[in-house]
Amino acid sequence: MITLNLLHPIEAKPIQTWKFDSEPVIRIGRSGDNDIILYSSVVSRYHVEIHRHSLNWEIVNIGANGTYIDEHQIDKEPLQNGMTIRLAATGPKIQIFIDGDSSEPVKVSPTQPTNLPKADSSRPTFRPTN
């Protein structure tokens, strides 16, 4: 299982969580046919993919505005448990946990602020509030 937490832009606390059990590829972007849909002007329609290769995972940037790890833009990068990626230089941050990894950091319980719309459980989305 892999868990992705969308982090609050200021407090770095999870505001939305997605869990995937057996998907070989997880797609993130603005388009409605992604696995995770993020409505942000800096997120590409198809921004990033997370690929499963046997027991390992890899992050692949496919967005025009780039994907960043520790302020460094990446094309492809092996996924490390607890890693945080940023979609575009100023975009949303997603922290990723690989369940069952013995080096997994302690997780913070995700919260759902009341000012965010409830996501359709069949196709999770996030719309930032202004």
CSV table of C-alpha atoms in Angstrom, one decimal:
chain,number,residue,atom,x,y,z
A,1,MET,CA,0.0,0.0,0.0
A,2,ILE,CA,1.1,3.6,-0.7
A,3,THR,CA,-0.3,6.6,1.1
A,4,LEU,CA,-0.2,10.2,-0.3
A,5,ASN,CA,-0.9,13.1,2.0
A,6,LEU,CA,-1.7,16.6,0.6
A,7,LEU,CA,0.0,19.0,3.0
A,8,HIS,CA,-1.4,22.3,4.2
A,9,PRO,CA,0.7,25.1,2.6
A,10,ILE,CA,1.6,26.8,5.8
A,11,GLU,CA,1.4,24.2,8.7
A,12,ALA,CA,2.7,21.2,6.7
A,13,LYS,CA,-0.1,19.0,8.2
A,14,PRO,CA,-2.1,16.6,6.0
A,15,ILE,CA,-5.4,18.0,4.8
A,16,GLN,CA,-6.3,15.2,2.4
A,17,THR,CA,-5.1,11.6,2.2
A,18,TRP,CA,-5.3,9.0,-0.6
A,19,LYS,CA,-4.4,5.3,-0.2
A,20,PHE,CA,-3.7,2.9,-3.1
A,21,ASP,CA,-3.3,-0.9,-2.8
A,22,SER,CA,-2.4,-2.4,-6.1
A,23,GLU,CA,-2.2,0.3,-8.8
A,24,PRO,CA,1.0,0.0,-10.9
A,25,VAL,CA,0.9,3.7,-11.8
A,26,ILE,CA,-0.7,6.6,-9.8
A,27,ARG,CA,-1.3,9.8,-11.9
A,28,ILE,CA,-1.6,13.3,-10.4
A,29,GLY,CA,-2.7,16.4,-12.2
A,30,ARG,CA,-5.6,18.8,-13.0
A,31,SER,CA,-7.3,16.6,-15.5
A,32,GLY,CA,-10.4,14.6,-14.4
A,33,ASP,CA,-8.9,11.3,-15.5
A,34,ASN,CA,-6.0,11.4,-13.0
A,35,ASP,CA,-6.1,9.2,-9.9
A,36,ILE,CA,-5.5,12.4,-7.8
A,37,ILE,CA,-7.0,15.6,-9.1
A,38,LEU,CA,-5.5,18.9,-7.8
A,39,TYR,CA,-7.1,22.2,-8.9
A,40,SER,CA,-4.2,24.6,-8.9
A,41,SER,CA,-3.0,26.9,-11.7
A,42,VAL,CA,0.6,25.7,-11.4
A,43,VAL,CA,-0.4,22.0,-11.6
A,44,SER,CA,-0.3,20.6,-15.2
A,45,ARG,CA,-3.2,18.6,-16.5
A,46,TYR,CA,-0.9,15.6,-16.2
A,47,HIS,CA,1.8,16.6,-13.8
A,48,VAL,CA,3.5,13.6,-12.1
A,49,GLU,CA,3.2,9.8,-12.1
A,50,ILE,CA,4.3,7.4,-9.4
A,51,HIS,CA,5.3,4.0,-10.9
A,52,ARG,CA,5.6,0.7,-9.1
A,53,HIS,CA,8.5,-1.5,-10.1
A,54,SER,CA,8.3,-4.8,-8.2
A,55,LEU,CA,8.9,-3.7,-4.6
A,56,ASN,CA,10.2,-0.2,-5.4
A,57,TRP,CA,8.4,3.1,-6.5
A,58,GLU,CA,9.6,5.8,-8.8
A,59,ILE,CA,8.4,9.4,-9.2
A,60,VAL,CA,8.3,10.6,-12.9
A,61,ASN,CA,7.7,14.3,-13.7
A,62,ILE,CA,5.5,14.8,-16.8
A,63,GLY,CA,4.4,18.3,-16.1
A,64,ALA,CA,5.5,21.5,-17.8
A,65,ASN,CA,6.1,23.3,-14.4
A,66,GLY,CA,8.3,20.5,-13.0
A,67,THR,CA,8.3,18.4,-9.8
A,68,TYR,CA,10.6,19.2,-6.9
A,69,ILE,CA,12.2,17.3,-4.1
A,70,ASP,CA,14.0,19.5,-1.5
A,71,GLU,CA,13.8,22.5,-3.9
A,72,HIS,CA,15.6,20.5,-6.7
A,73,GLN,CA,13.7,19.9,-9.9
A,74,ILE,CA,13.6,16.2,-10.9
A,75,ASP,CA,12.8,14.2,-14.0
A,76,LYS,CA,12.8,10.7,-12.4
A,77,GLU,CA,13.6,9.8,-8.8
A,78,PRO,CA,13.4,6.7,-6.7
A,79,LEU,CA,10.8,7.1,-4.1
A,80,GLN,CA,12.0,7.1,-0.5
A,81,ASN,CA,9.5,6.5,2.3
A,82,GLY,CA,8.3,9.7,3.9
A,83,MET,CA,9.5,11.8,0.9
A,84,THR,CA,7.8,15.1,0.2
A,85,ILE,CA,7.3,16.2,-3.4
A,86,ARG,CA,6.2,19.7,-4.6
A,87,LEU,CA,4.3,20.1,-7.8
A,88,ALA,CA,5.8,23.2,-9.5
A,89,ALA,CA,8.1,25.5,-7.7
A,90,THR,CA,5.3,27.1,-5.7
A,91,GLY,CA,2.6,24.4,-5.9
A,92,PRO,CA,1.1,21.9,-3.6
A,93,LYS,CA,3.2,19.5,-1.5
A,94,ILE,CA,2.5,15.8,-1.2
A,95,GLN,CA,4.1,13.6,1.4
A,96,ILE,CA,4.4,9.9,0.4
A,97,PHE,CA,4.5,6.8,2.7
A,98,ILE,CA,5.1,3.3,1.6
A,99,ASP,CA,3.2,1.1,4.1
A,100,GLY,CA,5.1,-1.9,5.5
A,101,ASP,CA,8.5,-0.1,5.3
A,102,SER,CA,10.2,-0.5,8.6
A,103,SER,CA,11.8,2.9,8.3
A,104,GLU,CA,8.4,4.6,8.0
A,105,PRO,CA,8.3,7.9,10.1
A,106,VAL,CA,5.4,8.4,12.5
A,107,LYS,CA,2.3,9.6,10.6
A,108,VAL,CA,0.3,12.6,11.6
A,109,SER,CA,-3.4,12.0,11.6
A,110,PRO,CA,-4.9,13.8,8.6
A,111,THR,CA,-7.6,16.4,9.1
A,112,GLN,CA,-10.2,17.7,6.7
A,113,PRO,CA,-10.8,21.5,7.2
A,114,THR,CA,-14.4,22.4,7.0
A,115,ASN,CA,-13.8,25.0,4.3
A,116,LEU,CA,-12.7,22.4,1.8
A,117,PRO,CA,-15.3,20.6,-0.3
A,118,LYS,CA,-15.8,16.9,0.4
A,119,ALA,CA,-14.2,14.8,-2.3
A,120,ASP,CA,-16.1,12.2,-4.4
A,121,SER,CA,-14.7,8.9,-3.0
A,122,SER,CA,-14.6,7.4,-6.5
A,123,ARG,CA,-12.3,10.2,-7.8
A,124,PRO,CA,-10.7,12.3,-5.0
A,125,THR,CA,-10.1,16.0,-5.7
A,126,PHE,CA,-8.8,19.1,-4.0
A,127,ARG,CA,-9.8,22.7,-4.7
A,128,PRO,CA,-7.8,25.4,-2.9
A,129,THR,CA,-9.8,28.2,-1.3
A,130,ASN,CA,-8.9,31.8,-2.0
